[in-house]
mmCIF file of C-alpha atoms and ligand atoms in Angstrom:
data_model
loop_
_atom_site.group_PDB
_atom_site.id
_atom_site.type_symbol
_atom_site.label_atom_id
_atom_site.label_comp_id
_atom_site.label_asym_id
_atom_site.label_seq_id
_atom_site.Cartn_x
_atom_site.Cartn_y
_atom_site.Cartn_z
ATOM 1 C CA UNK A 1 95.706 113.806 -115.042
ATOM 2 C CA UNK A 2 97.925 116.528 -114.325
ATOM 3 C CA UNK A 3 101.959 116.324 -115.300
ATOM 4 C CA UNK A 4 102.610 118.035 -112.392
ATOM 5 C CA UNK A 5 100.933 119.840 -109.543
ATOM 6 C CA UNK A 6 100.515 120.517 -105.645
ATOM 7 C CA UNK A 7 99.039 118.000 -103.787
ATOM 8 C CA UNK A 8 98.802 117.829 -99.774
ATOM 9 C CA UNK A 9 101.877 119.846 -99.476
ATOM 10 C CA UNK A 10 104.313 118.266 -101.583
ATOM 11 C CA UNK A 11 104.856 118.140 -105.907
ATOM 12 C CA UNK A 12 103.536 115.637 -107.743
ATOM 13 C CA UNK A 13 104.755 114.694 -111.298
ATOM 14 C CA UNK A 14 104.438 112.166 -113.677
ATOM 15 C CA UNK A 15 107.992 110.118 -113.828
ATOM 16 C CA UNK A 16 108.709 110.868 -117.484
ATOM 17 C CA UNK A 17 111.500 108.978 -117.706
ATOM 18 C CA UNK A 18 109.481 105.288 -116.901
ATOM 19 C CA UNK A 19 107.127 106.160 -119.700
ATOM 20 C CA UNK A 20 106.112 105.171 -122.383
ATOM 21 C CA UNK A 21 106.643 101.464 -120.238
ATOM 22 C CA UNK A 22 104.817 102.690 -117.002
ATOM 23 C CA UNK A 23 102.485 105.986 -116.068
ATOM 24 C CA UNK A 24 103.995 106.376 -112.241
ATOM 25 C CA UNK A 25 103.702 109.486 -110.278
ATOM 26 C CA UNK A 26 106.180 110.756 -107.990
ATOM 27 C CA UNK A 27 106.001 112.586 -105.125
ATOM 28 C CA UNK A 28 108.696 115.136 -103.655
ATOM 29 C CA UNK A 29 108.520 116.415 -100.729
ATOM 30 C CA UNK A 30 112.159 118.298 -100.381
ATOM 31 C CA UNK A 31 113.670 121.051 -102.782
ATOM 32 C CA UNK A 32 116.719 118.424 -103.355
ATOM 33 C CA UNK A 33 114.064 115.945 -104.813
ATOM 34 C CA UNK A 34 112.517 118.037 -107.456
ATOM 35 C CA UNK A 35 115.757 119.466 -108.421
ATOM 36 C CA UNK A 36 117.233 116.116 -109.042
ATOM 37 C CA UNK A 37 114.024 115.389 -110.725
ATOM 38 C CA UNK A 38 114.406 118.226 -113.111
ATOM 39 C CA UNK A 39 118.125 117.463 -113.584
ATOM 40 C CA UNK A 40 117.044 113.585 -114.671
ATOM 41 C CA UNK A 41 113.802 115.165 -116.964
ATOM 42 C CA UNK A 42 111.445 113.453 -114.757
ATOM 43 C CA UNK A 43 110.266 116.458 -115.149
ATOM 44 C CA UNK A 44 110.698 118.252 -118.189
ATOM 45 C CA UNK A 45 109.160 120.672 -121.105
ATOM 46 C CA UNK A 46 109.660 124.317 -120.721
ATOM 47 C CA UNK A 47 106.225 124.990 -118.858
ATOM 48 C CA UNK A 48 106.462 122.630 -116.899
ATOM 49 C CA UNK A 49 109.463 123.358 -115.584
ATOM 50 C CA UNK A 50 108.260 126.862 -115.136
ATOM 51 C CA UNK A 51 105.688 125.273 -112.762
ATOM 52 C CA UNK A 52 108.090 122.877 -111.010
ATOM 53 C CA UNK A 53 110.501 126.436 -109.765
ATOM 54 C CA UNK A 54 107.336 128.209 -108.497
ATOM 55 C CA UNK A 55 105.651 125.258 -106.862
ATOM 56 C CA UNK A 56 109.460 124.162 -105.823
ATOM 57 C CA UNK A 57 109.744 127.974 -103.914
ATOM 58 C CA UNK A 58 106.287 127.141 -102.299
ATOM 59 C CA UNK A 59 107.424 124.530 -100.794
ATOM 60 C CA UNK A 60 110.359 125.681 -99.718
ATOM 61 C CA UNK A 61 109.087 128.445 -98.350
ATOM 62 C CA UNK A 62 106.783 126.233 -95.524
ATOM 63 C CA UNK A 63 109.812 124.072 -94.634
ATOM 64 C CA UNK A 64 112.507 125.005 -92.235
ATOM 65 C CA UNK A 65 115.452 125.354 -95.153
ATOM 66 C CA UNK A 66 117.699 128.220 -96.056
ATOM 67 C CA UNK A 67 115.000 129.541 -98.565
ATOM 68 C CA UNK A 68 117.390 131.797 -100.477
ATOM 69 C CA UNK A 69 119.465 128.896 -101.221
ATOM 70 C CA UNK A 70 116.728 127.136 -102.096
ATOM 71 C CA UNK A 71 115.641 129.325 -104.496
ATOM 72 C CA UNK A 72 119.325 129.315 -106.353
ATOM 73 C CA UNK A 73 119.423 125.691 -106.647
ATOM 74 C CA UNK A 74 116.103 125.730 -108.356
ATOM 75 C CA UNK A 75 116.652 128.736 -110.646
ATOM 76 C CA UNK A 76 119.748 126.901 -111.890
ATOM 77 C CA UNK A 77 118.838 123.660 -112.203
ATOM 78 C CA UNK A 78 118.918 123.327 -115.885
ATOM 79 C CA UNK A 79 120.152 126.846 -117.875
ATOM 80 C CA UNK A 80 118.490 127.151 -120.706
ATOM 81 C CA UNK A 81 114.561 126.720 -120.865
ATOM 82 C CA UNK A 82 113.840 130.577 -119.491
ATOM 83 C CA UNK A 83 110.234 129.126 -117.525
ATOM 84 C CA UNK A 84 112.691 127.663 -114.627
ATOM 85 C CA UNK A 85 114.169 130.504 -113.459
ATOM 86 C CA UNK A 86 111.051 132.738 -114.119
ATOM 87 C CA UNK A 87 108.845 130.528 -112.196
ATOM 88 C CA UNK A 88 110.799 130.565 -109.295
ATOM 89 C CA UNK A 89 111.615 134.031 -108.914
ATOM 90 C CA UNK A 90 107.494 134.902 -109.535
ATOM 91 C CA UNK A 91 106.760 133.006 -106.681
ATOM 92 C CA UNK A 92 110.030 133.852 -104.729
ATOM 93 C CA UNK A 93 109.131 137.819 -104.969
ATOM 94 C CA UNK A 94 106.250 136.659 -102.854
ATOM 95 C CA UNK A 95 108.266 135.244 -99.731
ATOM 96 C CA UNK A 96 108.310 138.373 -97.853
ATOM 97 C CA UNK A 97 104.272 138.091 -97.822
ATOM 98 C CA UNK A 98 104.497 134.528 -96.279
ATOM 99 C CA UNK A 99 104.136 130.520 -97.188
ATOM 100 C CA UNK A 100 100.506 130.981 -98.086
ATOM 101 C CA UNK A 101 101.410 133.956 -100.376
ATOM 102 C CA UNK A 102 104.136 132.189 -102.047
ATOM 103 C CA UNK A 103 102.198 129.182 -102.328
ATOM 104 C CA UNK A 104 99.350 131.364 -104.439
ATOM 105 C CA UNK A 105 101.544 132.556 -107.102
ATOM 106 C CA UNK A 106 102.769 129.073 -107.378
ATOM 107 C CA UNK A 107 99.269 128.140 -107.873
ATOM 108 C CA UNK A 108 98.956 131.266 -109.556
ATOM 109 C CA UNK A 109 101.666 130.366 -112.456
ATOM 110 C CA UNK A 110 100.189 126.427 -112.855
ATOM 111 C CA UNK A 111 96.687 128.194 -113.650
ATOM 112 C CA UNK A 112 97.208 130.218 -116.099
ATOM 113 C CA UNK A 113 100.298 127.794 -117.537
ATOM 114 C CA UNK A 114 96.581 125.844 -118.306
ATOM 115 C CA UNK A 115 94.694 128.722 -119.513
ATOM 116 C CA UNK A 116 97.797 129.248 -122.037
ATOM 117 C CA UNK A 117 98.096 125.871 -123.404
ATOM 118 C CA UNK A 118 93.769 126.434 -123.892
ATOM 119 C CA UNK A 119 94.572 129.393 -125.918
ATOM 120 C CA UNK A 120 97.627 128.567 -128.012
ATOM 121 C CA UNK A 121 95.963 125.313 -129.026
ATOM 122 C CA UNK A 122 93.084 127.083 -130.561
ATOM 123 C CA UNK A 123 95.250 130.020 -132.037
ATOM 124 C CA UNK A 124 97.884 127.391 -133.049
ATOM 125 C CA UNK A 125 95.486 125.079 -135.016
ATOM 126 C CA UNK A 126 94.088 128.022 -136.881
ATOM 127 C CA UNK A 127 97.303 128.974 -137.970
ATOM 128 C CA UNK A 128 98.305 125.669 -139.034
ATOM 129 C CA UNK A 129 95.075 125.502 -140.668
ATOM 130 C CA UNK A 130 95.408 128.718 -142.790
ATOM 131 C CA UNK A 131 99.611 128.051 -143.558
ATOM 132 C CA UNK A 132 99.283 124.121 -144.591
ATOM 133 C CA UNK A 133 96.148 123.590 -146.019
ATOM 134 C CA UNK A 134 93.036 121.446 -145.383
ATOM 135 C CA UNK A 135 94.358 118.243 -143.885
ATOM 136 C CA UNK A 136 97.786 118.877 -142.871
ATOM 137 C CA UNK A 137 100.907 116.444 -142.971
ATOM 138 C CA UNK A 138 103.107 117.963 -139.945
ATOM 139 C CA UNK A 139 106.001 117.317 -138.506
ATOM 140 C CA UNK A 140 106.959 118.133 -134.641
ATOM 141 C CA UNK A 141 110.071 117.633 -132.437
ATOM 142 C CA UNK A 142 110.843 116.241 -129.187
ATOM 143 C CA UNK A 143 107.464 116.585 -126.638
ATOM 144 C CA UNK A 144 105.461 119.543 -126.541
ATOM 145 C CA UNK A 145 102.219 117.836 -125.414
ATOM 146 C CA UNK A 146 100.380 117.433 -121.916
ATOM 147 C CA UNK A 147 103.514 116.274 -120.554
ATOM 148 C CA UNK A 148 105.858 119.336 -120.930
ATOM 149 C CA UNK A 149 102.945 121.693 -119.491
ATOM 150 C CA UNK A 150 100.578 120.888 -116.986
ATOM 151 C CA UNK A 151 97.603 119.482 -119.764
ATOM 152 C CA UNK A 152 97.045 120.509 -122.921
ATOM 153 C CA UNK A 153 100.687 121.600 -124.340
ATOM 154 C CA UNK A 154 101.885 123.976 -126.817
ATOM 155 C CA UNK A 155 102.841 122.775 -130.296
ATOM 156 C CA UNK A 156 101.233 119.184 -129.505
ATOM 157 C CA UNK A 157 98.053 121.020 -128.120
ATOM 158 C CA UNK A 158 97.748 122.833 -131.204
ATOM 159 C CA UNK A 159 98.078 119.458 -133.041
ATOM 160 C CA UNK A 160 95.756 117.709 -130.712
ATOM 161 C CA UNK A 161 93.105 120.221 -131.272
ATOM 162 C CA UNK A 162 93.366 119.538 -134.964
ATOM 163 C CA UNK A 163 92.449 116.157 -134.552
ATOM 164 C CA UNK A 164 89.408 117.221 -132.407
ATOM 165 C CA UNK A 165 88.706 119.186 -135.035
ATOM 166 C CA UNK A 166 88.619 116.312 -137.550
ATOM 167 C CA UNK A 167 91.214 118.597 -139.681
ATOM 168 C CA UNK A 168 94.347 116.911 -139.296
ATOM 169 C CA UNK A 169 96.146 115.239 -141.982
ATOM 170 C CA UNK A 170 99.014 112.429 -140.461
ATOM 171 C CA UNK A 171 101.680 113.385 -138.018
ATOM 172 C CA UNK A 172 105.834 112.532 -138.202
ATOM 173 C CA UNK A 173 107.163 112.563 -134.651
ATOM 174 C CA UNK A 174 110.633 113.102 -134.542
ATOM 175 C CA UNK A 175 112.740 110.895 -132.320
ATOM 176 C CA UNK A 176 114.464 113.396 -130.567
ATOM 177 C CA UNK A 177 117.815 112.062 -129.719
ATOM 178 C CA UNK A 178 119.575 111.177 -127.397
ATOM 179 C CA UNK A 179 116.705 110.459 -124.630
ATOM 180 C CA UNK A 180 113.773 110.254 -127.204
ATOM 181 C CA UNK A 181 111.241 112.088 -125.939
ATOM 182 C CA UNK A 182 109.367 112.222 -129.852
ATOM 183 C CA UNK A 183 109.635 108.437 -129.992
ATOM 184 C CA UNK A 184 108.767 107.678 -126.354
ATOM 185 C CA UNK A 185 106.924 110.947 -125.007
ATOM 186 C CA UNK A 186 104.480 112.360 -128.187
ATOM 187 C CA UNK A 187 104.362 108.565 -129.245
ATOM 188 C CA UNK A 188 102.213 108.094 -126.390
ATOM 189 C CA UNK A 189 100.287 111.221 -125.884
ATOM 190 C CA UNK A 190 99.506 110.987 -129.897
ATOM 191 C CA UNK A 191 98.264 107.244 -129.229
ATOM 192 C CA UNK A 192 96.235 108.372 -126.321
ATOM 193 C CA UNK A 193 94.558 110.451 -128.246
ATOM 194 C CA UNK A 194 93.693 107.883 -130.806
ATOM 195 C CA UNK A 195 96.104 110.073 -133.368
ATOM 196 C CA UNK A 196 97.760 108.532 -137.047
ATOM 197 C CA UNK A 197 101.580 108.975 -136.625
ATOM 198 C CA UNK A 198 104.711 107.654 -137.846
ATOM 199 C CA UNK A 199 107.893 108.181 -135.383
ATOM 200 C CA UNK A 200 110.901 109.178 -137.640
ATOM 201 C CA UNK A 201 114.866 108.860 -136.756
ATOM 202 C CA UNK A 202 115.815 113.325 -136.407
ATOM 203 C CA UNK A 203 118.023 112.715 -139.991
ATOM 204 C CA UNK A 204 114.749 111.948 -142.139
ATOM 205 C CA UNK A 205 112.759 115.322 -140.958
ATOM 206 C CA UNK A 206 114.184 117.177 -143.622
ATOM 207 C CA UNK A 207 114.459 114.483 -146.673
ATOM 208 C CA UNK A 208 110.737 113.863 -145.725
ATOM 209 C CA UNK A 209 110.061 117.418 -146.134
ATOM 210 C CA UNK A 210 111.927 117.616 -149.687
ATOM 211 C CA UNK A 211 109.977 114.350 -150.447
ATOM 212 C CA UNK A 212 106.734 116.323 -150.161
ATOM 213 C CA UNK A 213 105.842 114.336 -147.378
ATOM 214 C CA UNK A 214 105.218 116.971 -144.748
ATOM 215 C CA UNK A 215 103.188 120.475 -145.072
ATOM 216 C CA UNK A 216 104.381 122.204 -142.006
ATOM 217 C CA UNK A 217 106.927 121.882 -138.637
ATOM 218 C CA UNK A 218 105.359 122.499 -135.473
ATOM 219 C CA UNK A 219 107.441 122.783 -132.311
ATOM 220 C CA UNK A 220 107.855 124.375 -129.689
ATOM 221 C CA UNK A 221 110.540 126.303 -127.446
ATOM 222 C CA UNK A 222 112.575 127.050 -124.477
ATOM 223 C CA UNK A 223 113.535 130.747 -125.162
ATOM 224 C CA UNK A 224 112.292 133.114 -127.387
ATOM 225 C CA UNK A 225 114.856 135.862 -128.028
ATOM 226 C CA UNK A 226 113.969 139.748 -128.006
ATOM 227 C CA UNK A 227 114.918 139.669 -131.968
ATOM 228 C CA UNK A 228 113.176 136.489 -132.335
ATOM 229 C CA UNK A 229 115.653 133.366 -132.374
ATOM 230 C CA UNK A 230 114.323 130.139 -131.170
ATOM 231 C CA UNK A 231 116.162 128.040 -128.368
ATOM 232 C CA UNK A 232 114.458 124.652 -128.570
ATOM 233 C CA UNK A 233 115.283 120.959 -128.721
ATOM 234 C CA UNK A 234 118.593 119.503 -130.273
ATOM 235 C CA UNK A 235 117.382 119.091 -134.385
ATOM 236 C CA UNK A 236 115.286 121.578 -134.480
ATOM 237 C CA UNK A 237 117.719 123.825 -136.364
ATOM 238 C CA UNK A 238 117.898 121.218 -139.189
ATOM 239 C CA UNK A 239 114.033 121.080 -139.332
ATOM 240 C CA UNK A 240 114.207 124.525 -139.561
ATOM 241 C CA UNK A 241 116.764 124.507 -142.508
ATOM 242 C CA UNK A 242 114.656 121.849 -143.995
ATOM 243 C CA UNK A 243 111.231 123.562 -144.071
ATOM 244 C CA UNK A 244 113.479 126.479 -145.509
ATOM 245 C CA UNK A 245 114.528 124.420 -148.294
ATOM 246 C CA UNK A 246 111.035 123.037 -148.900
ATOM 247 C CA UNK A 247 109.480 125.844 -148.601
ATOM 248 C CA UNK A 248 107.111 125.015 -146.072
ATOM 249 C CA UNK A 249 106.023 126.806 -142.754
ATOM 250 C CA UNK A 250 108.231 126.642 -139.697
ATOM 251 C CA UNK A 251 105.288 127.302 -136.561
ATOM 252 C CA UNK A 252 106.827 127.616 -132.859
ATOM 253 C CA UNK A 253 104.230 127.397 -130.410
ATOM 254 C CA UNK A 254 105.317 128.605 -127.238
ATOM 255 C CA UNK A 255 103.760 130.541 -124.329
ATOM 256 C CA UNK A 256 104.753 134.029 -122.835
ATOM 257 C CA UNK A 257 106.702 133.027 -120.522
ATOM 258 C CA UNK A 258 109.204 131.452 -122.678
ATOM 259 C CA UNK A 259 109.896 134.536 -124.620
ATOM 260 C CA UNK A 260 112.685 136.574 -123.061
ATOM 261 C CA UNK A 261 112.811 140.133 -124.239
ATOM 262 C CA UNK A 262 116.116 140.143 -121.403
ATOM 263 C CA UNK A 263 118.157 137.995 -123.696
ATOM 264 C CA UNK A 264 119.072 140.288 -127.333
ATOM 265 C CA UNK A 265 119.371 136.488 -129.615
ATOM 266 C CA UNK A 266 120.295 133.128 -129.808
ATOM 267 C CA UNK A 267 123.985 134.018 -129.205
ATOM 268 C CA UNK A 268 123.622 134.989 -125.447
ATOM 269 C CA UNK A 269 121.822 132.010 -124.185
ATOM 270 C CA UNK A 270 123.339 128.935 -122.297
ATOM 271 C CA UNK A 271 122.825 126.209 -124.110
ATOM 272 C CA UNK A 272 122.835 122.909 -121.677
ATOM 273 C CA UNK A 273 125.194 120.210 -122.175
ATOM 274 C CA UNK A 274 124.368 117.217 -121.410
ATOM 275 C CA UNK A 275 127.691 115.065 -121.258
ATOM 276 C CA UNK A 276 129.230 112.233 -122.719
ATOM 277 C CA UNK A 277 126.615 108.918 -122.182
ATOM 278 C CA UNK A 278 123.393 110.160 -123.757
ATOM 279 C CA UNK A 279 125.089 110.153 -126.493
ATOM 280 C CA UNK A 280 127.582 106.759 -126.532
ATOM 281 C CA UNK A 281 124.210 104.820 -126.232
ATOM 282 C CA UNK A 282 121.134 103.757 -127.521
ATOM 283 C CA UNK A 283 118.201 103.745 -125.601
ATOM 284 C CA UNK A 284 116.516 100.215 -126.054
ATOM 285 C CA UNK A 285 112.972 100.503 -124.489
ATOM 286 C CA UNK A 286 111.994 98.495 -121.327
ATOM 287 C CA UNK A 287 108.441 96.306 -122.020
ATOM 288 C CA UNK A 288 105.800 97.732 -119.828
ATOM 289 C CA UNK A 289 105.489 97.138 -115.932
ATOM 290 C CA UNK A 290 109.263 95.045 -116.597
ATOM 291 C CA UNK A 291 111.428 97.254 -114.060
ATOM 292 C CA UNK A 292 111.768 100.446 -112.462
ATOM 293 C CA UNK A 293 113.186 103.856 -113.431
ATOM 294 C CA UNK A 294 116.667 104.120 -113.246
ATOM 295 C CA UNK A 295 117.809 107.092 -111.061
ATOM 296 C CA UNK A 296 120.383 108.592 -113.282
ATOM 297 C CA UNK A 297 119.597 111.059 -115.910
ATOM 298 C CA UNK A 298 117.254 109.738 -119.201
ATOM 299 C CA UNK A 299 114.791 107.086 -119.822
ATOM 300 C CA UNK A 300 114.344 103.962 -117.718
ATOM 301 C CA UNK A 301 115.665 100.867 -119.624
ATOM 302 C CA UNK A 302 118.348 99.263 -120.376
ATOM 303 C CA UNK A 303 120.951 101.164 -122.735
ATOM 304 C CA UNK A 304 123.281 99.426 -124.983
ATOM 305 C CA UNK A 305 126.842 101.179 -125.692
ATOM 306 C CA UNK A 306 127.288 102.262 -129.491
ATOM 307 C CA UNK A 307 130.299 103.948 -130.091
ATOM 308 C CA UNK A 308 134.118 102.928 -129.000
ATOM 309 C CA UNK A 309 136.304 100.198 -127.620
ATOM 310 C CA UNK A 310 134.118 96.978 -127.027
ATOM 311 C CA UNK A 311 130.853 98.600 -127.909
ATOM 312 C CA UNK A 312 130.282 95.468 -130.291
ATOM 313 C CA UNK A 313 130.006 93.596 -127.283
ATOM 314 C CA UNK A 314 129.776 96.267 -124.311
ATOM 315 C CA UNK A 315 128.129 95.095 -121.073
ATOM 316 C CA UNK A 316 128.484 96.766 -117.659
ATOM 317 C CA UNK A 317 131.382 94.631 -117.797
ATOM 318 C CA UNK A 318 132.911 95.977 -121.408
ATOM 319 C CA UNK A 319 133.249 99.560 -120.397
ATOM 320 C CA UNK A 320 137.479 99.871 -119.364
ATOM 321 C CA UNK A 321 138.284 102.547 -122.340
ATOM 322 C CA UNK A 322 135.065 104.143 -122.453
ATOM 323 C CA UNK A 323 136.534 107.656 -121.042
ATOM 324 C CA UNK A 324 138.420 108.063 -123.601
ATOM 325 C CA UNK A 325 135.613 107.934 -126.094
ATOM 326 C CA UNK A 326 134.334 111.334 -127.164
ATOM 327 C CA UNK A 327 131.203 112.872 -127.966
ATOM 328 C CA UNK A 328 129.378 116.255 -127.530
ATOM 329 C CA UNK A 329 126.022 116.549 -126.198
ATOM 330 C CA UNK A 330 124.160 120.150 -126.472
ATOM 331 C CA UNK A 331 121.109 119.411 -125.367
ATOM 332 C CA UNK A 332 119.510 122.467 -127.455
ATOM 333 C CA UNK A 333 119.818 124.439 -130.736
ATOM 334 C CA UNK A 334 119.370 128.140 -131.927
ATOM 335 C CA UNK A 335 116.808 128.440 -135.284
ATOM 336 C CA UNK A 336 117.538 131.774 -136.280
ATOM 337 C CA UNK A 337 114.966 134.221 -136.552
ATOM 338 C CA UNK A 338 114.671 134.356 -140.436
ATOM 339 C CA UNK A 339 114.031 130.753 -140.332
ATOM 340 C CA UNK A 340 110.872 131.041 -138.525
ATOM 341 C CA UNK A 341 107.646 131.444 -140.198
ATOM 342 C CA UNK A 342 105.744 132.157 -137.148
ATOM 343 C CA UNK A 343 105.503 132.650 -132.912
ATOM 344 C CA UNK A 344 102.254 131.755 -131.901
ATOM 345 C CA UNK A 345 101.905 132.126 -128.014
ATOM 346 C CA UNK A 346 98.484 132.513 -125.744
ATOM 347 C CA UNK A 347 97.800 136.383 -126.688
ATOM 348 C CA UNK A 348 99.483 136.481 -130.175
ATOM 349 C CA UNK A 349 100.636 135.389 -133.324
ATOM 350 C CA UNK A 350 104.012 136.963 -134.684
ATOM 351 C CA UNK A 351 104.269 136.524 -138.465
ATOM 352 C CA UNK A 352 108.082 136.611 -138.252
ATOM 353 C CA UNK A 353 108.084 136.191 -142.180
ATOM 354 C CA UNK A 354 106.041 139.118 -142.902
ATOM 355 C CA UNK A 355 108.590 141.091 -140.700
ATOM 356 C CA UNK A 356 106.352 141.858 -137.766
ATOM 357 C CA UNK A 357 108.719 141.514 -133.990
ATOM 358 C CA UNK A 358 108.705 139.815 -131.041
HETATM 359 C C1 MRU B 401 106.313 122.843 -124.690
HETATM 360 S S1 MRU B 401 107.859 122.303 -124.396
HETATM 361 C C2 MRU B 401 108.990 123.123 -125.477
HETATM 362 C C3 MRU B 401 110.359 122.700 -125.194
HETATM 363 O O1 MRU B 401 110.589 122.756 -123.814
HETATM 364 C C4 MRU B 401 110.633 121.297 -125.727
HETATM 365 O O2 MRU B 401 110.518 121.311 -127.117
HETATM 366 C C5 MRU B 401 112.009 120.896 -125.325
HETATM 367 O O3 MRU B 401 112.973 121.231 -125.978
HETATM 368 C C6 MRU B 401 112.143 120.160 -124.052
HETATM 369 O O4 MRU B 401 113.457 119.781 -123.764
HETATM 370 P P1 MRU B 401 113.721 118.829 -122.502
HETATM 371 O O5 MRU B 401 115.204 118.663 -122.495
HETATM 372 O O6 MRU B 401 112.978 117.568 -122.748
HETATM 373 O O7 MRU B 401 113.233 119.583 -121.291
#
């Protein structure tokens, strides 16, 4: 099962934010739906998203709809994972050619998006194998499996082929706050899979690491910087710090199209923010088949307010005083580049630690 794809004229995706409770599949038919769905991570994981603006142009482009426009609202839908806007100007450079044009480099981008996740799965597990040892404890953040790419993934790919392999040690997942996608998102692929993993609140990654408990960190990214800096999930900065202090390896798996030899580091990207109620709540997850996704941004289920006036007792009911509770939500963090062992991507791996560049 694909993540997302073209079917019949319209985008298909897996509703991200229903699982782990229910595995539904949406189906947009109008620019405005898939933005939204990008907007509420229905949709969501760098590559993906890369596919989602190409395919997103396609369609545009056989509908009756100011296609410039279009292709704006897509390119900025979220501002920091570099795939959206990249996808959607590939296929975009083809709408003077026609629909069907546009439609293959949309095609064009989901295929090899597959052939990459192949490749950096093979090149990442060999890595992983030759940096931390026969058996490997790692640790990864937020979801880098089949569900942020098309199949496969990037960091959980290389992972996942590890366990094929029979090589793999044990695997922390790291919650990922505020919308969870370790807990709820690699939870599930890794229990698919038929993988041994313990889900982890973000704060223990790097006290596990001290504790000896973990051989490696294997994540993946949203921008790659010309001089190497890693954009990827909120906490993945203090995993970073923490395989520093361990001295263990700190592996980014992430495919071409993520890095971005336009942007000089870390400094000059926009980093999302996400606003105030991911963060004054805790997600409590909804048993499987019990309701349907919400429509506002996050998972489905019902969330519980944990921070401010009444939140001891908050309801829908409890929430006079919540605006003037604060709280700051960047949805992503900047590893710099001397923190990061190495890049592996489809074509390459870039020992950052023995100096070589992006
Ligand atoms: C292979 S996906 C790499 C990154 O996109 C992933 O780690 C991540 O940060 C996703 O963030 P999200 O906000 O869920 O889109």
């Amino acid at each position: 099962m694909r993540t997302i794809d073209w079917v019949d004229g319209a985008v298909e995706i897996i509703d991200q934010t229903a699982l782990p409770g229910r595995l539904t599949v949406l189906r947009l038919t109008t620019v405005e739906q898939l933005v939204a769905a990008i907007q509420r991570l229905a949709v969501r994981g760098a590559p993906a998203l890369g596919v989602a603006g190409a395919l997103g142009v396609a369609m545009a482009a056989r509908q009756s709809t100011d296609r410039a426009a279009a292709v704006r609202l897509l390119e900025t839908a979220r501002p920091t994972a570099v795939n959206l806007a990249w996808g959607a100007r590939r296929a975009a450079a083809r709408l003077p050619e026609g629909a069907d044009a546009v439609l293959a480099e949309a095609l064009s981008v989901r295929d090899e998006e597959i052939e990459a996740s192949a490749a950096m799965a093979t090149r990442g597990a060999d890595l992983l194998a030759e940096l931390c040892g026969a058996r490997p404890r790692l640790l990864t953040h937020c979801n880098t499996g089949a569900l942020a790419t098309v199949v496969g993934g990037t960091a959980l790919g290389a992972v996942l082929e590890l366990h094929r392999r029979d090589t793999l040690g044990t695997v922390v997942a790291s919650e990922t706050r505020p919308l969870l996608q370790g807990a709820r998102l690699t939870a599930w692929e890794l229990g698919r899979a038929g993988v041994t993993y313990r889900v982890a609140v973000d704060g223990a990654g790097p006290f596990l690491m001290a504790r000896g408990e973990v051989d490696g960190v294997v994540l993946g990214a949203d921008r790659i910087c010309a001089n190497g800096d890693v954009i990827n999930k909120i906490g993945s900065y203090a995993h970073a710090l923490g395989a520093h202090r361990a001295g263990i390896p700190f592996v980014v798996v992430a495919p071409e199209s993520t890095v971005d030899m336009a942007t000089a580091s870390g400094a000059d990207v926009e980093i999302e923010d996400r606003g105030a109620d991911e963060v004054l709540s805790v997600h409590r997850s909804p048993a499987p088949d019990s309701r349907p996704p919400i429509p506002s941004a996050g998972p489905a289920g019902p969330d519980a307010r944990s921070a401010g006036p009444g939140a001891e007792s908050a309801g829908p009911d409890q929430s006079a005083g919540w605006a003037t509770v604060g709280a700051v939500n960047p949805a992503f963090d900047v590893t710099p580049h001397d923190l990061v062992t190495a890049i592996v991507t489809e074509r390459r791996v870039i020992r950052l630690d023995r100096g070589e560049r992006v």
